[in-house]
Coordinates of C-alpha atoms and ligand atoms in Angstrom, one line a residue:
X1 CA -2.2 3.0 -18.5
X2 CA -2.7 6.6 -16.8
X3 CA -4.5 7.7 -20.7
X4 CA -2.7 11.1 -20.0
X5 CA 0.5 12.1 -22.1
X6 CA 2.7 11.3 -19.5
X7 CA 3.6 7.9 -17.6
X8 CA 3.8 8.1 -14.1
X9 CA 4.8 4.4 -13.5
X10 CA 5.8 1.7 -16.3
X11 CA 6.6 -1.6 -15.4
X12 CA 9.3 -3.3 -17.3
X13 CA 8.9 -6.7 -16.0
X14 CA 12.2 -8.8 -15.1
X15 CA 14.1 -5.7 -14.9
X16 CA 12.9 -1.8 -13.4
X17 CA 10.3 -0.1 -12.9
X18 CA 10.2 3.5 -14.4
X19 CA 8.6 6.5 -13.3
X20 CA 8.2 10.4 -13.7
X21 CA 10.2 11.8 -11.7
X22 CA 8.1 14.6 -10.1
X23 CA 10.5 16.6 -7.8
X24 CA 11.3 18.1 -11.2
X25 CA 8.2 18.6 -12.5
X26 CA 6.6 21.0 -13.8
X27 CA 9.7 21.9 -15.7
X28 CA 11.6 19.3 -16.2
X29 CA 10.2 16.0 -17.8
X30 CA 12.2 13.4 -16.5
X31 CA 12.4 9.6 -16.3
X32 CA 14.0 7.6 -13.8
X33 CA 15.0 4.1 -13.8
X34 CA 14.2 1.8 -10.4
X35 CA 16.0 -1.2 -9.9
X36 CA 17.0 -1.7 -6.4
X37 CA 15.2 -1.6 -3.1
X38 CA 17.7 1.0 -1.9
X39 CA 16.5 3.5 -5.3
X40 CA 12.7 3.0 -4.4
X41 CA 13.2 3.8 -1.2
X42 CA 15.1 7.2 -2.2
X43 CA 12.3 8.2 -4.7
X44 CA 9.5 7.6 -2.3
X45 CA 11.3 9.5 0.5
X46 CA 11.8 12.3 -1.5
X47 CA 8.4 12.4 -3.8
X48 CA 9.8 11.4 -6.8
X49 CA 6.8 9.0 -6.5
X50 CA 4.1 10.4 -4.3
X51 CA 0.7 10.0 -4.2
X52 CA -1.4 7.7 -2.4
X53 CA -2.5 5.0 -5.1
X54 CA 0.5 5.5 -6.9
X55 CA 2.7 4.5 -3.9
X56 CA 0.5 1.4 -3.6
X57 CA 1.7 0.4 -7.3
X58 CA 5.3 1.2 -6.5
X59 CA 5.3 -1.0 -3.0
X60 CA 3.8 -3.3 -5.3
X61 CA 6.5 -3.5 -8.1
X62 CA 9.0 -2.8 -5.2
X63 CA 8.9 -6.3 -4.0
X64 CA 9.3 -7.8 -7.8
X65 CA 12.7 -5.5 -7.9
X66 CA 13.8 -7.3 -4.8
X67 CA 13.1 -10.8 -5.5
X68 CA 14.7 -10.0 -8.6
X69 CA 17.6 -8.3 -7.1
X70 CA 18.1 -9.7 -3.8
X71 CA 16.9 -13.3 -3.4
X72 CA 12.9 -14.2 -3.6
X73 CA 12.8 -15.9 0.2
X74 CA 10.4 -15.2 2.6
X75 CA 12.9 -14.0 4.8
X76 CA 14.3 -11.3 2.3
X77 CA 11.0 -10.4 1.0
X78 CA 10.1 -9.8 4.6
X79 CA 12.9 -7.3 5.2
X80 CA 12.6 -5.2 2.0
X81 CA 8.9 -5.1 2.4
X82 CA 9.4 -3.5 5.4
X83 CA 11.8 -1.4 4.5
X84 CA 9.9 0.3 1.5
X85 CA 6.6 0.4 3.7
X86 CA 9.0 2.5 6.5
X87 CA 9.3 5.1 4.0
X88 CA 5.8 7.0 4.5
X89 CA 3.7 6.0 7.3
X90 CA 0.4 7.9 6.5
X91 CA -0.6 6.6 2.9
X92 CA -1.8 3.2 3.2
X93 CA -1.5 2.2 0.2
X94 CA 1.9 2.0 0.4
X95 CA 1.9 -0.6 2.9
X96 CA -1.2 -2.4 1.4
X97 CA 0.2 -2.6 -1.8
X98 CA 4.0 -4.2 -0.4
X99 CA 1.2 -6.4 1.5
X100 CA -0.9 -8.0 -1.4
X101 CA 2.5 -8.5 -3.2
X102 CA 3.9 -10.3 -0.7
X103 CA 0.9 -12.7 0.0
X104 CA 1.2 -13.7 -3.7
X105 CA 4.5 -15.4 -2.7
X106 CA 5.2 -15.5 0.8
X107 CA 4.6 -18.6 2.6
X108 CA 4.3 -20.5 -0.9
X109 CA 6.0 -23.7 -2.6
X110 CA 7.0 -21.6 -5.5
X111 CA 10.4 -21.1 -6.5
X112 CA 12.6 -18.2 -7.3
X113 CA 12.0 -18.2 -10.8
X114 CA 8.4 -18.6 -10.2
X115 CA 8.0 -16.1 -7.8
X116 CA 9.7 -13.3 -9.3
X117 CA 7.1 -14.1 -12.7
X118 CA 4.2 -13.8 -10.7
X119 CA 5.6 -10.9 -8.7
X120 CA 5.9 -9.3 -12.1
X121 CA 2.7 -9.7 -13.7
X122 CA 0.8 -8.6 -10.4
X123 CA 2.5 -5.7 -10.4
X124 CA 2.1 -4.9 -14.3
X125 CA -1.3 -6.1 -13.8
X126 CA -2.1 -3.6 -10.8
X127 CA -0.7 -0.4 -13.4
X128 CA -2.9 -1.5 -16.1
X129 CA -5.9 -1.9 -13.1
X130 CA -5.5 1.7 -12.0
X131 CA -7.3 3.3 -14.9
X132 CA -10.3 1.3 -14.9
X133 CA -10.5 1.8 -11.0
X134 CA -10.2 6.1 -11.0
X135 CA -12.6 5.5 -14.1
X136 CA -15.0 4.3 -11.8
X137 CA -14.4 6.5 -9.1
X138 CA -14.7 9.8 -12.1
X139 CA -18.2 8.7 -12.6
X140 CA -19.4 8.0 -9.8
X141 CA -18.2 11.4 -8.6
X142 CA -18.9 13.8 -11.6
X143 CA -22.8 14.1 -11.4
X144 CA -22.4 15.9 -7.8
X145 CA -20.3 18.5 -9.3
X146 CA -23.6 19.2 -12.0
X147 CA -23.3 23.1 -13.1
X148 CA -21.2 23.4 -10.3
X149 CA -19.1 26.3 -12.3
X150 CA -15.7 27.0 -9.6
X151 CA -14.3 24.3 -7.4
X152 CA -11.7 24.0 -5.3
X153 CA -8.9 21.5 -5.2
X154 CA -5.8 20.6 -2.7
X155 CA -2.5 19.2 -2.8
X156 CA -2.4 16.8 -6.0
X157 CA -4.9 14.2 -7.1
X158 CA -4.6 13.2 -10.9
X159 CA -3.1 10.9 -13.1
X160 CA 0.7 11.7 -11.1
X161 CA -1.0 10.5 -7.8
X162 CA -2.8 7.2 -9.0
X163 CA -0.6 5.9 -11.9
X164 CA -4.4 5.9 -13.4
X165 CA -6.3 8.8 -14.4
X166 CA -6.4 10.7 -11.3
X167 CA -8.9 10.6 -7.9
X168 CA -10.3 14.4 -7.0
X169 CA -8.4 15.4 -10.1
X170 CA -10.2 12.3 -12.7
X171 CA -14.0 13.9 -10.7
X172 CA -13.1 17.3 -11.9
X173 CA -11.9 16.0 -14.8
X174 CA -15.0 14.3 -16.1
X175 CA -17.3 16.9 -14.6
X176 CA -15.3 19.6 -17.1
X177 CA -16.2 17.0 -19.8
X178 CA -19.8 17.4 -19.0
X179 CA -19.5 21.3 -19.4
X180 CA -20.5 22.0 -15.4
X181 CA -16.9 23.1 -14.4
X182 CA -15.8 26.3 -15.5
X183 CA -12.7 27.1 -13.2
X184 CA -10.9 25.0 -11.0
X185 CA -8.8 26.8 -7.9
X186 CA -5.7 24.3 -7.1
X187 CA -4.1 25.7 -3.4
X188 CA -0.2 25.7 -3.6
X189 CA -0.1 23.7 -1.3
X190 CA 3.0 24.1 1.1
X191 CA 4.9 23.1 1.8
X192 CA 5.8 20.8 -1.1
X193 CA 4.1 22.6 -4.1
X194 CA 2.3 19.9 -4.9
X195 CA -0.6 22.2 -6.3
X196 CA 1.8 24.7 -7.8
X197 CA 4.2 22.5 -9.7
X198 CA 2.1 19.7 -10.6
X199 CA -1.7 20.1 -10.4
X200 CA -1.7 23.4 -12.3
X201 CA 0.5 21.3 -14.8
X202 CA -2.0 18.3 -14.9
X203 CA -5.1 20.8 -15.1
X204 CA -3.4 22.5 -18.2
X205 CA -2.9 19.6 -19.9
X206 CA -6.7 18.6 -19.4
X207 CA -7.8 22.0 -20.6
X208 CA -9.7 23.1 -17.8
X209 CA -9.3 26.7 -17.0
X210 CA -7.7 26.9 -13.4
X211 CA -5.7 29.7 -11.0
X212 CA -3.4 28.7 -8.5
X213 CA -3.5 30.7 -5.0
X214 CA -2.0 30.5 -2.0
X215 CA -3.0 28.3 1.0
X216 CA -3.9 30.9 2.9
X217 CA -6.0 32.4 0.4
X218 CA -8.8 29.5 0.6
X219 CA -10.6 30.2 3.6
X220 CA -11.6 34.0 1.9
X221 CA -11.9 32.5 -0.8
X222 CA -14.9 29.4 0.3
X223 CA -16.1 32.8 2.5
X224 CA -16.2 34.7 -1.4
X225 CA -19.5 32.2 -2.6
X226 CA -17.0 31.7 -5.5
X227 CA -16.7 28.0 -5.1
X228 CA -19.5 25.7 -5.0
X229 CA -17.5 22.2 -4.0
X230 CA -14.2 21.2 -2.7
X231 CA -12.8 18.3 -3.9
X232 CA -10.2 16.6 -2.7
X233 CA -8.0 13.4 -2.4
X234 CA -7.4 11.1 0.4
X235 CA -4.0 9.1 1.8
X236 CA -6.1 7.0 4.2
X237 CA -9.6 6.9 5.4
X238 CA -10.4 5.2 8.5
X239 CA -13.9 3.1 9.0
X240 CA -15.6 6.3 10.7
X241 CA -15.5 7.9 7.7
X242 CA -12.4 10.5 9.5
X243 CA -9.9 11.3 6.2
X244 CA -6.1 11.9 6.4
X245 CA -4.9 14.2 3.5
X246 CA -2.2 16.4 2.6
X247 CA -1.8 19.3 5.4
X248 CA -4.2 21.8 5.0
X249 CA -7.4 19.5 4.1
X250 CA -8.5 20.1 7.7
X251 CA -8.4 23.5 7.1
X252 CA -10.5 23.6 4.4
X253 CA -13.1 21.3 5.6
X254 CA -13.7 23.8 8.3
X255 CA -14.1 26.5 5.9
X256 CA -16.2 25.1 3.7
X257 CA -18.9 23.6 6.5
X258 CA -18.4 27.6 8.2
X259 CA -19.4 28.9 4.7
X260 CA -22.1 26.2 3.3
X261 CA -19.8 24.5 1.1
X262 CA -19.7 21.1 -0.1
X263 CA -16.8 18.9 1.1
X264 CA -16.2 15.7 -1.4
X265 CA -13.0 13.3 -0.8
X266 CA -12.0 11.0 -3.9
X267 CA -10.7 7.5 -2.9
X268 CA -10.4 4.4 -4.0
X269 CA -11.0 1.1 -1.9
X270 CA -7.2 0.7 -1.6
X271 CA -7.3 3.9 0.7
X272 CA -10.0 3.1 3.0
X273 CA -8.2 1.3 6.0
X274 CA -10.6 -0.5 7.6
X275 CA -8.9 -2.2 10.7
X276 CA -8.5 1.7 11.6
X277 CA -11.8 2.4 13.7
X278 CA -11.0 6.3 13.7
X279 CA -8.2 9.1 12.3
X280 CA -6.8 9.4 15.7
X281 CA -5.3 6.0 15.1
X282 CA -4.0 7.5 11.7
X283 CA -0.1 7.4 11.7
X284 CA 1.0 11.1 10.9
X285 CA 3.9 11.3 8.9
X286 CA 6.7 14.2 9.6
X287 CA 9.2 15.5 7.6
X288 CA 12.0 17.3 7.5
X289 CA 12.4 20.4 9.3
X290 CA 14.3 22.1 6.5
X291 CA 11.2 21.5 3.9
X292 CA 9.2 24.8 5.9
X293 CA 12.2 27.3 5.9
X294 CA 12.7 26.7 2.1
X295 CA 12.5 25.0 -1.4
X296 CA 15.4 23.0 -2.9
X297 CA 18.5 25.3 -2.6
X298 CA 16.5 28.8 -2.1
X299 CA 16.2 29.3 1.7
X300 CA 14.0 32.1 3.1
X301 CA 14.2 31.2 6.9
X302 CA 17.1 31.6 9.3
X303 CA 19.9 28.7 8.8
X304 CA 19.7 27.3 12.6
X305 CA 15.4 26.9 13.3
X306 CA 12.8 24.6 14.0
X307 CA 9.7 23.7 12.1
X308 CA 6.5 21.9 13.1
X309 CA 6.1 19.6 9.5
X310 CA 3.5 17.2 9.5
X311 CA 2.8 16.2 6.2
X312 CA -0.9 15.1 6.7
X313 CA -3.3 16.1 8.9
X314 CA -6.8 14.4 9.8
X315 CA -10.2 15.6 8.4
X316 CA -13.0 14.3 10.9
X317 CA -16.0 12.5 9.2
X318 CA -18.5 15.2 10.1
X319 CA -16.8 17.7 7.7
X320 CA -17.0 15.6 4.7
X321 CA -19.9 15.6 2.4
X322 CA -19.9 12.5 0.7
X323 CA -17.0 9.8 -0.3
X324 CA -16.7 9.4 -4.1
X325 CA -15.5 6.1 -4.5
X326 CA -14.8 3.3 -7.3
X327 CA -17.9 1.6 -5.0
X328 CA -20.1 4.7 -5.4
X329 CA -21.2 7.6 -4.0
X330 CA -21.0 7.1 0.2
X331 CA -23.1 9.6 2.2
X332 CA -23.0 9.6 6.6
X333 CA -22.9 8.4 8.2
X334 CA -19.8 6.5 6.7
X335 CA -19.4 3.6 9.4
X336 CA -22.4 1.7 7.9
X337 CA -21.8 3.3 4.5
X338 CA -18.0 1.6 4.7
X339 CA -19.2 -1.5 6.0
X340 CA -21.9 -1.6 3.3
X341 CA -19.7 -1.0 0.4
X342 CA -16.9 -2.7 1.5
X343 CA -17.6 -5.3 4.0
X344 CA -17.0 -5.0 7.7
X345 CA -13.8 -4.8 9.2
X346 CA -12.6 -8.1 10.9
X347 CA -13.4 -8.5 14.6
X348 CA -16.2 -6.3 14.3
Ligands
MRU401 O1 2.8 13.9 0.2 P1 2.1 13.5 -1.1 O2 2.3 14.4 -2.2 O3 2.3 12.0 -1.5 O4 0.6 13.7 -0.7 C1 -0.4 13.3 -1.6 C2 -1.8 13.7 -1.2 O5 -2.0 14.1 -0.1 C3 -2.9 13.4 -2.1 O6 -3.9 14.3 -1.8 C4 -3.4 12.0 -1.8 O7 -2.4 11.1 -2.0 C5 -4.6 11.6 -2.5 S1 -4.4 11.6 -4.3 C6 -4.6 10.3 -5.0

């Protein structure tokens, strides 16, 4: 249950999964119906679904629609697992998620019947999980941002990214509750909008005052003294402590240690990648050239043109201030901090 007045993912066990369809957000409130591997697919590709944790729910659920659809053998599960985790590389939980749904079942005496039940109820389960977990993670978080007053947000971290209550977002969130936040600057966030459309939308709904600005309006702004934290999200963190985030993070890491700023990343466990020793072996996921010279059917750049896309880029650990995490508070240097809070890599 996200606890906000909207439902980013519902699972309607034996049948669909259902989710708010974000490409038509913030003016449009739409829901849309998931029932094949093929539909998943499409609405991941496209960021219907987005957001790191909230991918992780719908790889989850996405191997319940195809034992229910398809046939529940290994050999089937196999290919449609693959298949949905093909559709973003960066975001780990993606994969992860497709991963602990298909270790529930695959390799198992259960049958068809029995596997598509349990693939059910882990994937109901892990939706109902997700608030408790960004609860944790909103706690742990909120006392750095004491008095803190303006802070700085990218991309999109609440309750739309997690299924749950939000990462970055849920921090800010529950600092506001505390009284210490009095404006929250949410980038743009090209070339997506993610910050335009849907984390102004979520910060309205929250009541916390907020104004929007362009990406390239951050760096003067960190440079203003305006800001006293950035906070932001993460799509997959490496065991160094080196975080891959929606392009533009790096950015603003580097403005913010320039200007004496404080440089927070919100994650749950699910997005630390651990058999990753650094973000230089962080898959960086491209997109389509057309997505830069334009937005839906307006297009401001020449028909015929090429565009450098990447959708994430990598934030080394040096940068970063502190992890908040559903573990706690992790300062540097992160290897040990990771290995401490969640247990050593294997092989290492
Ligand atoms: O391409 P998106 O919109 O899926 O990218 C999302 C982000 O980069 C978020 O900052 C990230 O997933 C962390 S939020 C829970």
């Amino acid at each position: 249950m996200s606890g906000a007045r909207y439902t980013p993912i519902r699972v309607e066990a034996g049948q669909r999964i259902v989710v708010l369809d974000q490409t038509r957000l913030p003016h449009d409130e739409v829901y849309v119906s998931i029932s094949t591997v093929d539909a998943l697919c499409e609405a991941i590709g496209c960021l219907r679904v987005r957001g790191a944790p909230l991918l992780g729910l719908a790889g989850m659920a996405g191997i319940a629609i195809a034992a229910e659809r398809d046939d529940a053998s290994d050999k089937s599960l196999q290919a449609a697992g693959a298949r949905i985790a093909g559709t973003r590389s960066t975001a780990v939980d993606l994969g992860a998620g497709v991963q602990r749904a298909m270790e529930a079942v695959v390799g198992s005496a259960l049958t068809g019947a029995e596997r598509r039940r349990r693939l059910w109820t882990l994937a109901a389960a892990a939706v109902d999980e997700q608030a408790a977990i960004d609860e944790r993670i909103a706690e742990a978080g909120a006392p750095l941002l004491e008095r803190a007053g303006a802070v700085l947000t990218h991309c999109n971290t609440g309750a739309l990214a997690t299924g749950g209550r939000g990462t970055a977002l849920a921090v800010i969130a529950a600092a506001h509750r505390c009284g210490w936040i009095e404006r929250c600057y949410a980038t743009e966030t090209r070339p997506l909008l993610q910050g335009a459309r849907l984390t102004t939308w979520e910060l309205a709904q929250l009541g916390i005052p907020h104004a929007l600005l362009s990406d390239s309006a951050a760096a003067g702004l960190l440079a203003s003294g305006k800001v006293s934290a950035v906070v932001v999200g993460a799509d997959r963190i490496a065991a160094n402590g080196d975080v891959a985030n929606k392009v533009g993070t790096l950015g603003l890491a580097l403005a913010a240690k320039e200007f004496g700023v404080p440089f927070y990343v919100a994650a749950p466990r699910s997005t630390f990648d651990l058999a990753c020793m650094d973000g230089s072996r962080i898959p960086i996921e491209f997109r389509p050239v057309d997505e830069v010279g334009g937005f839906g059917e307006q297009r401001w750049a020449p028909g015929a043109m090429d565009a450098y896309n990447p959708a994430f880029d990598v934030t080394p650990a040096r940068f970063i201030t502190a992890l908040l995490t559903d573990r706690g508070v992790l300062r540097p240097p992160f290897g040990p901090a990771i290995d401490t809070a969640f247990g050593p890599p294997a092989g290492r």
